[in-house]
Amino acid sequence: MLTVLVPQGAEYGAVCRGLKCVTGEQPTVKSIPVGVQAVREYLQQWSQTKDFENQVKAGILVVGLCGSLTQQYKVGDVVLYQNCLYQQQTLECSHIVNSHIQSIVNVVKSLTSDRVICSATEKRYLGETMGVDVVDMEGFAVLEFFHHIGVEVAILRVVSDDCNYDIPDISTAIDSDGSLKPLSLAWQFIRQPIAANRLIRGSLQGLKVLEQTTKLLFYEQ
């Protein structure tokens, strides 16, 4: 069975809640940090453990939230990555998810960013100039690592913010180890209350869909 990687915190919690409703065999679920470098370090450390080869041999599924860079994808949309771009490098994704999920999701091109893309203007600019649909902060790092060892990776995400509005710039609230700094996050929310409220509402909607999608994904397994 696929091993599931999901960003730590609320996204990990949503996936675990979804799996509670699944009977029978369940996948191994691992909580990963936020950010390219933090993910690279996490995967390198994981690869040194004794169970690593058995855990990854069936393939990797990354799930979580993402941001939309085009008008086509709205909050709550489920997307399956075709490929992922990072610093002018592109890697292809596998579609190793079951058929009843593939039939209801949108296949997209994605961008991995080293920072939070918070401006609606920049989101649309990146979407138009780079030919990508959504953005996250971990996808390419996972693809890159497993590409080198011949393990297939699929990435399935839920849109939690669209390209029509700004969200708070929470880059400074992400520590070097990929964890969130609660006080810094709260300060950014206080500074930008309207944008923060929008981000919170979008995230809650995205998390609810993520939980439901997790149930559907593993329902027949």
Short mmCIF file of C-alpha atoms in Angstrom, two decimals:
data_model
loop_
_atom_site.label_atom_id
_atom_site.label_comp_id
_atom_site.label_asym_id
_atom_site.label_seq_id
_atom_site.Cartn_x
_atom_site.Cartn_y
_atom_site.Cartn_z
CA MET A 1 0.00 0.00 0.00
CA LEU A 2 1.09 3.56 -0.69
CA THR A 3 2.78 5.50 2.10
CA VAL A 4 1.12 8.88 2.62
CA LEU A 5 3.12 12.04 3.29
CA VAL A 6 1.22 15.07 4.57
CA PRO A 7 2.42 18.43 5.92
CA GLN A 8 2.40 18.57 9.71
CA GLY A 9 -0.29 20.29 11.72
CA ALA A 10 -3.87 20.78 10.55
CA GLU A 11 -3.38 18.93 7.26
CA TYR A 12 -2.00 15.87 9.02
CA GLY A 13 -4.90 16.00 11.47
CA ALA A 14 -7.46 16.11 8.65
CA VAL A 15 -5.93 13.05 6.96
CA CYS A 16 -5.87 11.10 10.22
CA ARG A 17 -9.54 11.93 10.86
CA GLY A 18 -10.43 10.72 7.38
CA LEU A 19 -8.62 7.44 7.93
CA LYS A 20 -10.50 6.78 11.18
CA CYS A 21 -13.56 6.02 9.06
CA VAL A 22 -11.70 3.51 6.89
CA THR A 23 -11.98 -0.17 7.79
CA GLY A 24 -9.39 -2.78 6.94
CA GLU A 25 -5.75 -2.14 6.10
CA GLN A 26 -4.62 1.45 6.40
CA PRO A 27 -1.61 3.20 4.91
CA THR A 28 1.42 4.40 6.79
CA VAL A 29 1.00 8.16 7.24
CA LYS A 30 4.00 10.38 7.90
CA SER A 31 3.97 14.02 8.90
CA ILE A 32 6.48 16.09 6.93
CA PRO A 33 7.75 19.63 7.60
CA VAL A 34 6.95 22.71 5.52
CA GLY A 35 9.47 23.98 2.98
CA VAL A 36 11.86 22.50 0.43
CA GLN A 37 15.02 22.33 2.52
CA ALA A 38 13.23 21.03 5.62
CA VAL A 39 11.59 18.27 3.54
CA ARG A 40 14.92 17.30 1.99
CA GLU A 41 16.48 16.93 5.43
CA TYR A 42 13.50 14.96 6.74
CA LEU A 43 13.57 12.51 3.82
CA GLN A 44 17.32 12.02 4.14
CA GLN A 45 16.93 11.14 7.81
CA TRP A 46 13.97 8.83 7.13
CA SER A 47 15.92 6.99 4.43
CA GLN A 48 18.45 5.92 7.07
CA THR A 49 15.86 4.01 9.12
CA LYS A 50 15.54 0.24 8.87
CA ASP A 51 11.92 0.13 7.62
CA PHE A 52 12.37 2.78 4.92
CA GLU A 53 12.62 0.46 1.89
CA ASN A 54 9.55 -1.57 2.87
CA GLN A 55 7.54 1.58 3.55
CA VAL A 56 8.23 3.20 0.18
CA LYS A 57 8.36 0.26 -2.24
CA ALA A 58 4.66 0.51 -3.20
CA GLY A 59 4.99 4.24 -3.90
CA ILE A 60 4.43 7.58 -2.20
CA LEU A 61 1.28 9.70 -2.11
CA VAL A 62 1.63 13.32 -0.99
CA VAL A 63 -1.62 14.92 0.17
CA GLY A 64 -2.39 18.31 1.65
CA LEU A 65 -3.46 21.83 0.73
CA CYS A 66 -2.27 24.13 -2.05
CA GLY A 67 -2.89 27.60 -3.46
CA SER A 68 -4.47 28.32 -6.84
CA LEU A 69 -2.62 30.45 -9.40
CA THR A 70 -5.43 30.61 -11.96
CA GLN A 71 -9.09 31.57 -12.07
CA GLN A 72 -9.93 27.99 -13.06
CA TYR A 73 -9.36 26.45 -9.62
CA LYS A 74 -11.30 27.56 -6.56
CA VAL A 75 -11.18 26.83 -2.84
CA GLY A 76 -12.24 23.22 -2.23
CA ASP A 77 -11.18 21.88 -5.65
CA VAL A 78 -9.25 18.59 -5.54
CA VAL A 79 -6.24 18.46 -7.89
CA LEU A 80 -3.88 15.70 -8.99
CA TYR A 81 -0.44 16.88 -10.10
CA GLN A 82 0.80 16.12 -13.59
CA ASN A 83 4.21 17.62 -12.86
CA CYS A 84 5.99 20.03 -10.55
CA LEU A 85 8.25 23.00 -11.37
CA TYR A 86 10.95 24.39 -9.11
CA GLN A 87 13.75 26.78 -10.10
CA GLN A 88 13.41 25.99 -13.82
CA GLN A 89 13.43 22.22 -13.20
CA THR A 90 10.37 20.09 -13.88
CA LEU A 91 9.67 16.58 -12.63
CA GLU A 92 6.76 14.38 -13.68
CA CYS A 93 4.39 12.80 -11.17
CA SER A 94 2.90 9.32 -11.18
CA HIS A 95 -0.87 8.76 -11.09
CA ILE A 96 -0.73 5.84 -8.65
CA VAL A 97 -4.09 6.56 -7.07
CA ASN A 98 -7.20 4.48 -7.48
CA SER A 99 -9.58 5.00 -10.39
CA HIS A 100 -12.56 6.43 -8.52
CA ILE A 101 -10.38 9.31 -7.32
CA GLN A 102 -8.82 9.95 -10.74
CA SER A 103 -12.27 10.33 -12.26
CA ILE A 104 -13.29 13.24 -10.01
CA VAL A 105 -10.13 15.33 -9.75
CA ASN A 106 -8.51 17.94 -11.97
CA VAL A 107 -5.04 17.19 -13.36
CA VAL A 108 -2.81 20.25 -12.96
CA LYS A 109 0.70 21.60 -13.40
CA SER A 110 2.23 22.78 -10.15
CA LEU A 111 4.91 25.06 -8.78
CA THR A 112 6.91 24.54 -5.60
CA SER A 113 7.93 27.78 -3.89
CA ASP A 114 10.48 28.54 -1.16
CA ARG A 115 8.12 31.10 0.34
CA VAL A 116 4.41 31.74 0.78
CA ILE A 117 2.90 33.39 -2.31
CA CYS A 118 0.58 35.83 -0.57
CA SER A 119 -0.24 38.48 -3.18
CA ALA A 120 -3.15 37.84 -5.55
CA THR A 121 -1.31 39.81 -8.24
CA GLU A 122 1.78 37.63 -7.90
CA LYS A 123 -0.30 34.45 -7.92
CA ARG A 124 -1.90 35.37 -11.24
CA TYR A 125 1.45 36.52 -12.65
CA LEU A 126 3.12 33.21 -11.80
CA GLY A 127 0.21 31.26 -13.22
CA GLU A 128 0.29 33.16 -16.50
CA THR A 129 4.05 33.44 -17.04
CA MET A 130 5.10 29.99 -15.83
CA GLY A 131 2.15 28.00 -17.13
CA VAL A 132 1.29 26.48 -13.76
CA ASP A 133 -2.03 26.06 -11.97
CA VAL A 134 -1.26 25.64 -8.26
CA VAL A 135 1.54 26.20 -5.76
CA ASP A 136 2.84 24.43 -2.66
CA MET A 137 6.07 24.36 -0.64
CA GLU A 138 6.96 20.63 -0.55
CA GLY A 139 6.01 18.84 -3.77
CA PHE A 140 9.22 19.15 -5.77
CA ALA A 141 11.44 18.17 -2.84
CA VAL A 142 9.54 14.88 -2.44
CA LEU A 143 9.55 14.18 -6.18
CA GLU A 144 13.27 14.94 -6.46
CA PHE A 145 14.25 12.66 -3.59
CA PHE A 146 12.24 9.65 -4.71
CA HIS A 147 13.03 10.16 -8.40
CA HIS A 148 16.68 9.43 -7.59
CA ILE A 149 15.85 6.06 -6.01
CA GLY A 150 13.18 4.98 -8.52
CA VAL A 151 10.09 5.28 -6.30
CA GLU A 152 6.86 6.56 -7.86
CA VAL A 153 5.23 9.63 -6.33
CA ALA A 154 1.69 10.94 -6.80
CA ILE A 155 0.57 14.30 -5.39
CA LEU A 156 -3.08 14.98 -4.55
CA ARG A 157 -4.00 18.33 -3.02
CA VAL A 158 -6.98 20.50 -2.15
CA VAL A 159 -7.06 24.22 -3.00
CA SER A 160 -7.33 26.34 0.16
CA ASP A 161 -6.75 29.82 -1.27
CA ASP A 162 -7.51 31.23 -4.72
CA CYS A 163 -5.84 33.85 -6.89
CA ASN A 164 -8.45 36.59 -6.35
CA TYR A 165 -7.39 37.78 -2.91
CA ASP A 166 -4.28 38.38 -0.84
CA ILE A 167 -3.46 36.17 2.13
CA PRO A 168 -1.17 37.12 5.05
CA ASP A 169 2.54 36.82 4.44
CA ILE A 170 3.30 34.04 6.91
CA SER A 171 6.77 33.17 5.56
CA THR A 172 8.37 34.58 8.73
CA ALA A 173 6.16 32.27 10.81
CA ILE A 174 7.80 29.16 9.30
CA ASP A 175 10.90 28.06 11.21
CA SER A 176 14.01 26.66 9.52
CA ASP A 177 12.97 23.14 10.56
CA GLY A 178 9.66 23.50 8.71
CA SER A 179 7.48 24.01 11.79
CA LEU A 180 5.14 26.92 12.40
CA LYS A 181 5.94 29.58 15.01
CA PRO A 182 2.57 30.29 16.70
CA LEU A 183 3.43 33.76 18.00
CA SER A 184 4.76 34.95 14.65
CA LEU A 185 1.72 33.50 12.92
CA ALA A 186 -0.63 35.25 15.33
CA TRP A 187 1.18 38.55 14.82
CA GLN A 188 0.82 38.33 11.03
CA PHE A 189 -2.89 37.56 11.44
CA ILE A 190 -3.32 40.57 13.73
CA ARG A 191 -1.56 42.82 11.23
CA GLN A 192 -3.77 41.66 8.34
CA PRO A 193 -7.12 40.64 9.87
CA ILE A 194 -9.21 40.61 6.68
CA ALA A 195 -6.66 38.56 4.77
CA ALA A 196 -6.21 36.31 7.81
CA ASN A 197 -9.93 35.67 8.08
CA ARG A 198 -10.03 34.77 4.41
CA LEU A 199 -7.08 32.38 4.80
CA ILE A 200 -8.64 30.72 7.84
CA ARG A 201 -12.00 30.21 6.13
CA GLY A 202 -10.35 28.83 3.00
CA SER A 203 -8.14 26.52 5.02
CA LEU A 204 -11.07 25.16 7.03
CA GLN A 205 -12.98 24.46 3.83
CA GLY A 206 -9.93 22.85 2.25
CA LEU A 207 -9.28 20.71 5.33
CA LYS A 208 -12.86 19.44 5.33
CA VAL A 209 -12.52 18.40 1.68
CA LEU A 210 -9.12 16.85 2.43
CA GLU A 211 -10.67 14.70 5.16
CA GLN A 212 -13.49 13.58 2.84
CA THR A 213 -11.06 12.88 0.01
CA THR A 214 -8.92 10.73 2.29
CA LYS A 215 -11.96 8.61 3.16
CA LEU A 216 -12.81 8.18 -0.51
CA LEU A 217 -9.24 7.43 -1.51
CA PHE A 218 -8.82 4.48 0.84
CA TYR A 219 -12.45 3.32 1.01
CA GLU A 220 -11.93 0.23 -1.17
CA GLN A 221 -8.45 -0.63 -0.01
#
